[in-house]
Backbone as ProteinMPNN parsed JSONL, in Angstrom:
{"seq_chain_A": "XXXXXXXXXXXXXXXXXXXXXXXXXXXXXXXXXXXXXXXXXXXXXXXXXXXXXXXXXXXXXXXXXXXXXXXXXXXXXXXXXXXXXXXXXXXXXXXXXXXXXXXXXXXXXXXXXXXXXXXXXXXXXXXXXXXXXXXXXXXXXXXXXXXXXXXXXXXXXXXXXXXXXXXXXXXXXXX", "coords_chain_A": {"N_chain_A": [[94.37, 72.057, 104.317], [94.004, 73.921, 107.129], [94.837, 77.122, 108.245], [95.993, 78.347, 111.4], [94.241, 80.903, 113.221], [95.314, 84.331, 113.697], [96.093, 85.602, 116.874], [95.179, 88.336, 117.495], [94.119, 90.97, 119.432], [90.812, 92.357, 119.371], [89.19, 95.504, 119.174], [86.745, 97.044, 118.51], [84.72, 98.868, 119.447], [82.658, 101.676, 119.326], [82.731, 105.033, 120.093], [80.942, 108.064, 120.948], [82.656, 110.059, 120.242], [84.167, 108.849, 118.204], [82.203, 108.519, 116.213], [81.602, 111.189, 115.789], [84.066, 112.056, 114.78], [84.169, 110.522, 112.403], [81.877, 111.486, 111.028], [82.683, 114.124, 110.757], [84.944, 113.895, 109.098], [83.706, 112.919, 106.793], [81.999, 115.103, 106.295], [83.848, 117.102, 105.687], [84.897, 116.499, 103.064], [82.483, 116.284, 101.658], [81.422, 118.859, 101.889], [83.327, 120.32, 100.453], [82.878, 119.202, 97.943], [80.223, 120.029, 97.555], [80.438, 122.848, 97.429], [81.964, 123.152, 95.143], [80.439, 122.45, 92.973], [77.943, 123.659, 90.975], [75.675, 122.654, 89.687], [74.506, 120.304, 91.294], [73.231, 117.84, 91.087], [73.748, 116.924, 88.63], [75.086, 114.604, 86.248], [77.908, 114.646, 86.015], [78.703, 115.941, 88.386], [77.759, 114.144, 90.331], [79.297, 111.97, 89.64], [81.787, 112.826, 90.481], [81.415, 112.647, 93.19], [81.064, 109.966, 93.705], [83.48, 108.324, 94.201], [83.989, 109.04, 96.847], [81.836, 107.974, 98.325], [82.214, 105.269, 97.735], [84.7, 104.775, 98.97], [83.99, 105.33, 101.596], [82.199, 103.228, 102.033], [83.979, 101.113, 101.704], [85.684, 101.489, 103.911], [83.845, 100.952, 105.968], [83.456, 98.25, 105.467], [86.011, 97.299, 106.069], [86.197, 97.595, 108.876], [84.422, 95.697, 109.614], [85.736, 93.351, 109.188], [86.721, 90.832, 111.128], [89.144, 90.024, 112.218], [92.649, 89.248, 111.885], [95.352, 90.76, 110.0], [94.577, 92.981, 108.376], [92.04, 93.532, 109.462], [92.868, 94.183, 112.043], [94.383, 96.488, 111.624], [92.356, 98.198, 110.772], [90.883, 98.17, 113.125], [92.654, 99.381, 114.934], [92.705, 101.862, 113.73], [90.07, 102.642, 114.202], [90.192, 102.833, 116.98], [91.934, 105.026, 117.129], [90.422, 107.095, 115.872], [88.3, 107.193, 117.644], [89.679, 108.058, 119.946], [90.64, 110.608, 119.164], [88.208, 111.981, 118.656], [86.993, 111.727, 121.193], [88.755, 113.231, 122.817], [88.421, 115.792, 121.715], [85.66, 116.228, 122.178], [85.442, 115.948, 125.027], [87.514, 117.569, 126.217], [87.49, 119.832, 124.605], [84.82, 120.708, 124.43], [83.544, 119.97, 126.754], [81.809, 117.821, 126.89], [80.286, 114.514, 127.182], [81.254, 111.167, 126.221], [79.558, 108.691, 125.295], [79.273, 105.143, 124.621], [78.394, 104.079, 121.397], [77.987, 101.781, 119.965], [76.675, 99.322, 117.76], [74.3, 96.96, 118.888], [74.111, 94.33, 117.965], [76.555, 92.784, 116.24], [77.536, 92.994, 112.862], [78.745, 90.511, 110.732], [81.08, 89.557, 108.31], [80.774, 87.063, 105.814], [82.748, 84.153, 104.794], [82.991, 84.429, 101.977], [82.436, 87.151, 101.788], [84.681, 88.2, 103.081], [86.595, 87.415, 101.199], [85.81, 89.042, 99.107], [86.399, 91.564, 100.168], [89.158, 91.393, 100.166], [89.657, 91.386, 97.398], [88.632, 93.928, 96.763], [90.425, 95.473, 98.234], [92.804, 94.991, 96.818], [92.092, 96.236, 94.412], [91.812, 98.881, 95.344], [94.484, 99.449, 96.095], [95.682, 99.225, 93.59], [94.425, 101.33, 92.182], [95.201, 103.54, 93.731], [97.985, 103.397, 93.495], [98.332, 103.927, 90.861], [97.18, 106.42, 90.321], [98.22, 108.036, 92.239], [98.727, 109.158, 95.632], [95.895, 109.994, 97.484], [94.432, 112.14, 99.663], [91.74, 112.628, 100.075], [90.454, 110.214, 99.587], [91.55, 108.626, 101.595], [90.62, 109.94, 103.884], [87.874, 109.36, 103.676], [87.885, 106.587, 103.91], [88.759, 106.309, 106.558], [86.559, 107.591, 107.718], [84.526, 105.754, 107.085], [85.442, 103.554, 108.559], [85.107, 104.595, 111.11], [82.339, 104.914, 111.233], [81.181, 102.478, 110.641], [80.364, 100.603, 112.617], [78.483, 101.897, 114.126], [75.366, 102.413, 115.831], [73.35, 104.081, 115.034], [71.771, 106.126, 112.487], [74.063, 106.895, 111.299], [75.565, 104.602, 111.121], [74.482, 103.289, 108.985], [75.776, 102.756, 106.592], [77.515, 100.552, 107.007], [75.578, 98.695, 107.701], [74.086, 98.455, 105.372], [75.932, 97.753, 103.378], [77.421, 95.468, 104.162], [75.791, 92.95, 104.158], [75.257, 92.815, 101.415], [77.802, 92.657, 100.189], [78.73, 90.316, 101.381], [76.855, 88.44, 100.391], [77.321, 88.686, 97.607], [80.036, 87.958, 97.462], [79.936, 85.308, 98.465], [78.374, 84.169, 96.477], [79.962, 84.497, 94.16], [82.326, 83.017, 94.747], [81.263, 80.543, 95.064], [79.987, 79.566, 97.385], [77.321, 79.634, 97.919]], "CA_chain_A": [[95.004, 72.385, 105.564], [93.547, 75.215, 107.631], [95.829, 77.865, 109.007], [95.439, 78.856, 112.662], [94.037, 82.353, 113.182], [96.19, 85.164, 114.511], [95.437, 86.017, 118.112], [95.309, 89.777, 117.651], [92.89, 91.411, 120.104], [89.934, 93.272, 118.63], [88.626, 96.582, 119.977], [85.369, 96.986, 118.038], [83.772, 99.704, 120.175], [82.582, 103.024, 118.79], [82.235, 106.042, 121.028], [80.373, 109.239, 120.3], [83.785, 110.766, 119.653], [84.496, 108.199, 116.936], [81.164, 108.857, 115.235], [81.8, 112.599, 115.485], [85.227, 112.133, 113.891], [83.77, 109.98, 111.101], [80.979, 112.428, 110.368], [83.472, 115.316, 110.417], [85.752, 113.565, 107.926], [82.789, 112.886, 105.656], [81.515, 116.463, 106.049], [84.926, 117.879, 105.071], [84.915, 116.275, 101.615], [81.17, 116.575, 101.097], [81.306, 120.312, 101.798], [84.141, 120.751, 99.317], [82.166, 118.805, 96.731], [79.023, 120.861, 97.457], [80.785, 124.206, 97.023], [82.616, 123.138, 93.837], [79.503, 122.075, 91.91], [76.71, 124.449, 90.97], [74.62, 121.702, 89.338], [74.921, 119.21, 92.172], [72.615, 116.572, 90.724], [74.145, 116.566, 87.271], [75.855, 113.354, 86.221], [79.328, 114.93, 86.259], [78.864, 116.239, 89.807], [77.575, 112.899, 91.074], [80.451, 111.128, 89.338], [82.864, 113.293, 91.352], [81.096, 112.245, 94.563], [81.019, 108.504, 93.804], [84.631, 107.724, 94.912], [83.885, 109.293, 98.285], [80.918, 106.983, 98.888], [82.841, 103.952, 97.626], [85.715, 104.665, 100.018], [83.247, 105.259, 102.854], [81.708, 101.851, 102.121], [85.156, 100.249, 101.886], [86.09, 101.617, 105.309], [82.878, 100.211, 106.786], [83.757, 96.82, 105.29], [87.256, 96.979, 106.772], [85.969, 97.451, 110.313], [83.646, 94.472, 109.81], [86.66, 92.217, 109.153], [86.821, 90.619, 112.568], [90.476, 89.695, 112.709], [93.735, 89.278, 110.923], [96.166, 91.961, 109.942], [93.768, 94.087, 107.841], [91.036, 93.837, 110.483], [93.525, 94.836, 113.174], [94.721, 97.856, 111.223], [91.092, 98.943, 110.831], [90.533, 98.267, 114.531], [93.519, 100.413, 115.504], [92.224, 103.136, 113.182], [88.867, 102.961, 114.963], [90.652, 103.294, 118.284], [92.486, 106.366, 116.942], [89.362, 108.078, 115.63], [87.596, 107.333, 118.922], [90.496, 108.858, 120.853], [90.632, 112.001, 118.698], [86.884, 112.539, 118.899], [86.77, 111.825, 122.639], [89.532, 114.359, 123.336], [87.782, 117.04, 121.279], [84.378, 116.391, 122.869], [85.596, 116.097, 126.469], [88.337, 118.712, 126.594], [87.154, 121.004, 123.816], [83.45, 121.16, 124.625], [83.025, 119.562, 128.057], [80.74, 116.839, 126.71], [80.631, 113.128, 127.492], [81.321, 110.339, 125.016], [79.067, 107.332, 125.535], [79.463, 104.147, 123.579], [77.261, 104.038, 120.472], [78.192, 100.604, 119.137], [75.503, 98.519, 117.453], [74.195, 95.861, 119.855], [74.403, 93.08, 117.276], [77.591, 93.041, 115.244], [77.47, 92.355, 111.558], [79.974, 89.793, 110.419], [81.173, 89.151, 106.92], [80.931, 85.637, 105.567], [84.03, 83.911, 104.116], [82.946, 85.053, 100.656], [82.533, 88.585, 102.006], [86.095, 88.492, 103.333], [87.297, 87.306, 99.911], [85.472, 90.243, 98.346], [87.165, 92.672, 100.745], [90.529, 91.252, 99.663], [89.666, 91.846, 96.008], [88.449, 95.378, 96.794], [91.689, 96.037, 98.712], [93.728, 94.957, 95.686], [91.655, 97.289, 93.495], [92.167, 100.168, 95.958], [95.938, 99.628, 95.976], [95.974, 99.456, 92.175], [93.973, 102.678, 91.826], [96.032, 104.536, 94.416], [99.353, 103.372, 92.985], [98.306, 104.461, 89.497], [96.787, 107.829, 90.296], [98.893, 108.773, 93.301], [98.115, 109.181, 96.955], [94.828, 110.986, 97.582], [93.954, 112.272, 101.035], [90.286, 112.579, 100.135], [90.058, 108.811, 99.693], [91.958, 108.151, 102.925], [89.673, 110.496, 104.86], [86.602, 108.64, 103.603], [88.1, 105.244, 104.46], [88.713, 106.482, 108.015], [85.172, 107.889, 108.082], [83.798, 104.486, 107.041], [85.865, 102.761, 109.716], [84.505, 105.201, 112.306], [80.877, 104.836, 111.217], [80.72, 101.147, 110.269], [79.759, 99.852, 113.714], [77.564, 102.75, 114.879], [74.0, 101.883, 115.831], [72.403, 105.087, 114.559], [71.717, 106.284, 111.04], [75.451, 107.022, 110.86], [76.052, 103.258, 110.837], [73.72, 102.69, 107.893], [76.688, 102.302, 105.537], [77.898, 99.175, 107.326], [74.382, 97.864, 107.711], [73.637, 98.234, 104.002], [76.968, 97.211, 102.509], [77.918, 94.153, 104.6], [75.067, 91.806, 103.604], [75.397, 92.794, 99.957], [79.138, 92.167, 99.855], [78.795, 88.909, 101.786], [76.09, 87.646, 99.428], [78.024, 88.683, 96.316], [81.248, 87.156, 97.606], [79.573, 83.893, 98.558], [77.871, 83.745, 95.169], [81.049, 84.431, 93.191], [83.266, 81.935, 95.055], [80.568, 79.263, 95.03], [79.578, 79.097, 98.691], [75.859, 79.583, 98.004]], "C_chain_A": [[94.571, 73.796, 105.971], [94.651, 75.86, 108.467], [95.21, 78.332, 110.317], [95.274, 80.371, 112.587], [95.073, 83.079, 114.037], [95.427, 85.581, 115.76], [95.698, 87.497, 118.372], [94.022, 90.268, 118.301], [92.128, 92.424, 119.275], [89.307, 94.27, 119.593], [87.131, 96.68, 119.706], [84.338, 97.78, 118.8], [83.825, 101.106, 119.604], [82.035, 103.945, 119.869], [81.6, 107.182, 120.241], [81.48, 110.064, 119.653], [84.195, 110.176, 118.319], [83.487, 108.518, 115.849], [81.295, 110.322, 114.829], [82.979, 112.791, 114.54], [84.86, 111.638, 112.498], [82.861, 110.92, 110.341], [81.713, 113.702, 109.955], [84.335, 115.068, 109.189], [84.888, 113.516, 106.667], [82.337, 114.299, 105.29], [82.569, 117.325, 105.365], [84.884, 117.74, 103.548], [83.57, 116.566, 100.969], [80.972, 118.073, 100.927], [82.128, 120.849, 100.64], [83.471, 120.376, 97.989], [80.98, 119.744, 96.507], [79.362, 122.259, 96.943], [81.426, 124.263, 95.637], [81.673, 122.822, 92.682], [78.23, 122.9, 92.017], [75.508, 123.568, 90.625], [74.935, 120.398, 90.06], [74.348, 117.858, 91.771], [72.842, 116.22, 89.255], [75.032, 115.323, 87.334], [77.337, 113.58, 86.531], [79.586, 115.192, 87.741], [78.725, 114.971, 90.643], [78.725, 111.932, 90.833], [81.664, 111.546, 90.185], [82.652, 112.873, 92.8], [81.179, 110.73, 94.768], [82.245, 107.899, 94.495], [84.571, 107.933, 96.416], [82.975, 108.253, 98.947], [81.488, 105.568, 98.795], [83.899, 103.753, 98.698], [85.078, 104.619, 101.402], [82.736, 103.834, 103.075], [82.854, 100.873, 102.36], [85.653, 100.31, 103.33], [85.149, 100.879, 106.247], [83.104, 98.71, 106.659], [85.018, 96.424, 106.048], [87.02, 96.765, 108.258], [85.124, 96.21, 110.615], [84.484, 93.212, 109.631], [87.092, 91.96, 110.591], [88.22, 90.296, 113.066], [91.506, 89.791, 111.614], [94.434, 90.621, 110.905], [95.339, 93.155, 109.453], [92.7, 94.501, 108.861], [91.644, 94.551, 111.674], [93.931, 96.262, 112.848], [93.468, 98.732, 111.253], [90.679, 99.169, 112.281], [91.375, 99.334, 115.232], [93.124, 101.791, 114.984], [90.957, 103.581, 113.896], [89.233, 103.477, 116.343], [91.17, 104.728, 118.181], [91.416, 107.415, 116.708], [88.505, 108.268, 116.876], [88.364, 108.259, 119.856], [90.485, 110.331, 120.456], [89.288, 112.65, 118.994], [86.576, 112.699, 120.376], [87.506, 113.02, 123.239], [88.865, 115.681, 122.967], [86.47, 117.268, 122.029], [84.56, 116.682, 124.35], [86.35, 117.379, 126.81], [88.011, 119.977, 125.799], [85.785, 121.577, 124.124], [82.842, 120.747, 125.96], [81.912, 118.547, 127.989], [81.193, 115.46, 127.199], [80.641, 112.343, 126.189], [80.859, 108.923, 125.331], [79.385, 106.413, 124.353], [78.212, 104.089, 122.714], [77.386, 102.869, 119.506], [76.873, 99.865, 118.949], [75.469, 97.316, 118.393], [74.462, 94.504, 119.22], [75.397, 93.373, 116.16], [77.274, 92.326, 113.939], [78.791, 91.624, 111.356], [79.941, 89.413, 108.949], [81.317, 87.636, 106.836], [82.311, 85.405, 104.935], [84.076, 84.503, 102.704], [83.031, 86.572, 100.74], [83.966, 89.012, 102.288], [86.914, 88.402, 102.046], [87.022, 88.537, 99.056], [86.242, 91.452, 98.861], [88.626, 92.598, 100.291], [90.621, 91.771, 98.234], [89.513, 93.368, 95.949], [89.728, 96.069, 97.27], [92.73, 96.055, 97.597], [93.379, 96.047, 94.676], [92.023, 98.664, 94.052], [93.656, 100.452, 95.841], [96.309, 99.917, 94.526], [95.58, 100.873, 91.748], [94.879, 103.725, 92.463], [97.466, 104.537, 93.899], [99.425, 103.959, 91.583], [98.068, 105.966, 89.485], [97.452, 108.648, 91.388], [98.072, 108.789, 94.578], [97.096, 110.311, 97.034], [94.279, 111.013, 98.999], [92.437, 112.213, 101.122], [89.778, 111.145, 100.232], [90.401, 108.247, 101.072], [91.004, 108.675, 103.992], [88.362, 109.726, 104.855], [86.733, 107.197, 104.096], [88.079, 105.314, 105.979], [87.302, 106.801, 108.495], [84.334, 106.615, 108.079], [84.157, 103.578, 108.196], [85.193, 103.283, 110.977], [82.999, 104.979, 112.378], [80.342, 103.424, 111.013], [80.02, 100.366, 111.362], [78.75, 100.659, 114.523], [76.136, 102.232, 114.761], [72.97, 102.868, 115.293], [72.366, 105.101, 113.037], [73.123, 106.445, 110.477], [76.037, 105.656, 110.498], [75.33, 102.559, 109.709], [74.621, 102.135, 106.799], [77.079, 100.848, 105.785], [76.723, 98.226, 107.261], [73.903, 97.54, 106.303], [74.664, 97.482, 103.161], [77.357, 95.777, 102.882], [77.119, 92.981, 104.043], [75.211, 91.685, 102.088], [76.735, 92.208, 99.541], [79.275, 90.699, 100.242], [78.049, 88.017, 100.792], [76.828, 87.545, 98.096], [79.278, 87.831, 96.381], [80.959, 85.671, 97.688], [79.096, 83.355, 97.214], [79.012, 83.544, 94.173], [81.993, 83.251, 93.477], [82.591, 80.587, 95.197], [80.155, 78.725, 96.387], [78.061, 79.046, 98.855], [75.299, 78.334, 97.35]], "O_chain_A": [[94.764, 74.75, 105.217], [95.3, 75.208, 109.285], [94.03, 78.679, 110.351], [96.084, 81.051, 111.955], [95.632, 82.512, 114.976], [94.234, 85.878, 115.691], [96.355, 87.861, 119.347], [92.938, 90.011, 117.778], [92.716, 93.243, 118.569], [88.934, 93.908, 120.709], [86.328, 96.419, 120.603], [83.167, 97.4, 118.805], [84.905, 101.666, 119.416], [81.003, 103.665, 120.478], [81.712, 107.246, 119.017], [81.257, 110.7, 118.623], [84.537, 110.914, 117.395], [83.857, 108.758, 114.7], [81.12, 110.66, 113.658], [82.907, 113.59, 113.607], [85.212, 112.279, 111.508], [83.045, 111.134, 109.143], [81.401, 114.292, 108.921], [84.447, 115.939, 108.327], [85.284, 114.006, 105.61], [82.297, 114.654, 104.112], [82.232, 118.184, 104.551], [84.841, 118.739, 102.829], [83.524, 117.048, 99.838], [80.411, 118.512, 99.923], [81.676, 121.74, 99.921], [83.5, 121.149, 97.032], [80.758, 120.203, 95.386], [78.641, 122.796, 96.102], [81.432, 125.324, 95.014], [82.073, 122.919, 91.522], [77.525, 122.845, 93.025], [74.438, 123.725, 91.214], [75.559, 119.5, 89.495], [74.936, 116.825, 92.092], [72.196, 115.322, 88.714], [75.649, 115.04, 88.361], [77.948, 112.78, 87.239], [80.581, 114.718, 88.29], [79.504, 114.756, 91.571], [79.087, 111.16, 91.721], [82.475, 110.699, 90.56], [83.616, 112.756, 93.557], [81.348, 110.269, 95.897], [82.066, 107.011, 95.329], [85.05, 107.094, 97.18], [83.306, 107.718, 100.005], [81.264, 104.755, 99.692], [83.989, 102.672, 99.28], [85.584, 103.933, 102.29], [82.831, 103.301, 104.18], [82.714, 99.919, 103.126], [86.004, 99.281, 103.905], [85.592, 100.252, 107.209], [82.96, 97.976, 107.637], [85.086, 95.331, 106.609], [87.588, 95.843, 108.843], [85.113, 95.728, 111.747], [83.998, 92.111, 109.892], [87.76, 92.796, 111.198], [88.439, 90.303, 114.277], [91.254, 90.35, 110.546], [94.132, 91.505, 111.706], [95.395, 94.228, 110.054], [92.487, 95.692, 109.089], [91.011, 95.43, 112.259], [93.835, 97.148, 113.697], [93.517, 99.875, 111.708], [90.179, 100.24, 112.626], [90.853, 100.104, 116.038], [93.2, 102.777, 115.717], [90.786, 104.77, 114.169], [88.65, 104.45, 116.822], [90.881, 105.555, 119.045], [91.483, 108.506, 117.274], [88.032, 109.373, 117.141], [87.778, 109.141, 120.485], [90.338, 111.204, 121.311], [89.241, 113.757, 119.53], [85.967, 113.689, 120.78], [86.953, 113.739, 124.071], [88.754, 116.581, 123.8], [86.198, 118.385, 122.469], [83.901, 117.575, 124.884], [85.871, 118.186, 127.608], [88.239, 121.084, 126.286], [85.599, 122.794, 124.088], [81.717, 121.145, 126.264], [81.139, 118.418, 128.938], [82.348, 115.276, 127.582], [80.104, 112.794, 125.177], [81.681, 108.049, 125.605], [79.716, 106.858, 123.254], [77.096, 104.053, 123.233], [76.944, 102.954, 118.36], [76.056, 99.79, 119.866], [76.51, 96.717, 118.663], [74.991, 93.612, 119.883], [75.096, 94.132, 115.239], [76.802, 91.189, 113.935], [79.841, 92.105, 111.783], [78.91, 89.003, 108.418], [81.923, 87.014, 107.709], [82.982, 86.373, 104.574], [85.112, 85.025, 102.291], [83.625, 87.212, 99.872], [84.42, 90.049, 101.803], [87.817, 89.208, 101.823], [87.913, 89.017, 98.356], [86.69, 92.28, 98.069], [89.257, 93.629, 100.06], [91.548, 92.506, 97.893], [90.197, 94.025, 95.165], [90.079, 97.136, 96.764], [93.461, 97.035, 97.45], [94.27, 96.708, 94.143], [92.496, 99.523, 93.308], [94.051, 101.574, 95.521], [97.162, 100.765, 94.263], [96.328, 101.535, 91.03], [95.278, 104.687, 91.807], [98.101, 105.591, 93.872], [100.48, 104.439, 91.168], [98.696, 106.693, 88.715], [97.252, 109.861, 91.444], [96.882, 108.472, 94.585], [97.4, 111.453, 96.69], [93.726, 110.022, 99.477], [91.898, 111.788, 102.144], [88.772, 110.89, 100.895], [89.626, 107.48, 101.644], [90.621, 107.938, 104.901], [87.795, 109.465, 105.915], [85.779, 106.647, 104.645], [87.454, 104.475, 106.627], [86.89, 106.338, 109.558], [83.517, 106.414, 108.977], [83.291, 102.907, 108.757], [84.757, 102.499, 111.82], [82.443, 104.868, 113.471], [79.146, 103.198, 111.197], [79.158, 99.539, 111.065], [78.213, 100.156, 115.509], [75.743, 101.686, 113.73], [71.81, 102.496, 115.117], [72.875, 104.189, 112.386], [73.353, 106.162, 109.301], [76.921, 105.575, 109.646], [75.534, 101.366, 109.488], [74.271, 101.151, 106.148], [76.988, 100.012, 104.886], [76.857, 97.086, 106.816], [73.368, 96.457, 106.068], [74.295, 96.661, 102.321], [77.598, 94.957, 101.996], [77.729, 92.067, 103.487], [75.28, 90.58, 101.55], [76.799, 91.364, 98.648], [79.877, 89.919, 99.503], [78.552, 86.964, 100.399], [76.949, 86.462, 97.525], [79.558, 87.064, 95.459], [81.644, 84.863, 97.062], [79.386, 82.213, 96.86], [79.039, 82.558, 93.437], [82.414, 82.562, 92.548], [83.265, 79.582, 95.428], [79.986, 77.514, 96.527], [77.565, 78.476, 99.827], [74.084, 78.137, 97.334]]}, "name": "protein", "num_of_chains": 1, "seq": "XXXXXXXXXXXXXXXXXXXXXXXXXXXXXXXXXXXXXXXXXXXXXXXXXXXXXXXXXXXXXXXXXXXXXXXXXXXXXXXXXXXXXXXXXXXXXXXXXXXXXXXXXXXXXXXXXXXXXXXXXXXXXXXXXXXXXXXXXXXXXXXXXXXXXXXXXXXXXXXXXXXXXXXXXXXXXXX"}
């Protein structure tokens, strides 16, 4: 028995303000990492940076979930980061904020959506065990902001989505 989908409207548009917000959130934590490590390419330093990239990738996966409650929360977060970035660019610097959304949307396969559910459970388990961490939340918002961008900023979504979809389809037996 198939359940009917929720009719929650999707926004799915990235403005220059949203990309600016996403890059700023990423730059905040990356700069702190850079200044705290003298040997930046040592294994310990890279291990400290790995959760940031994983959360960035997770945020990009969330915005690629095209509907449902989780997809809508990511969509509303994208709207919020677009609004914040647009206000700063327009009223703070007098710039314009064109749309920079990728012309062809990536979509996760059913196995990819199942993988995002498993990753979400892992994220909740990690955060409930180690406590709330703003650095992880910032990177998730950065991934949401950058996941649909058509420039090099959107590379995270472009690289992660096919991999997660393939892995999810393989694990659940859809291939």
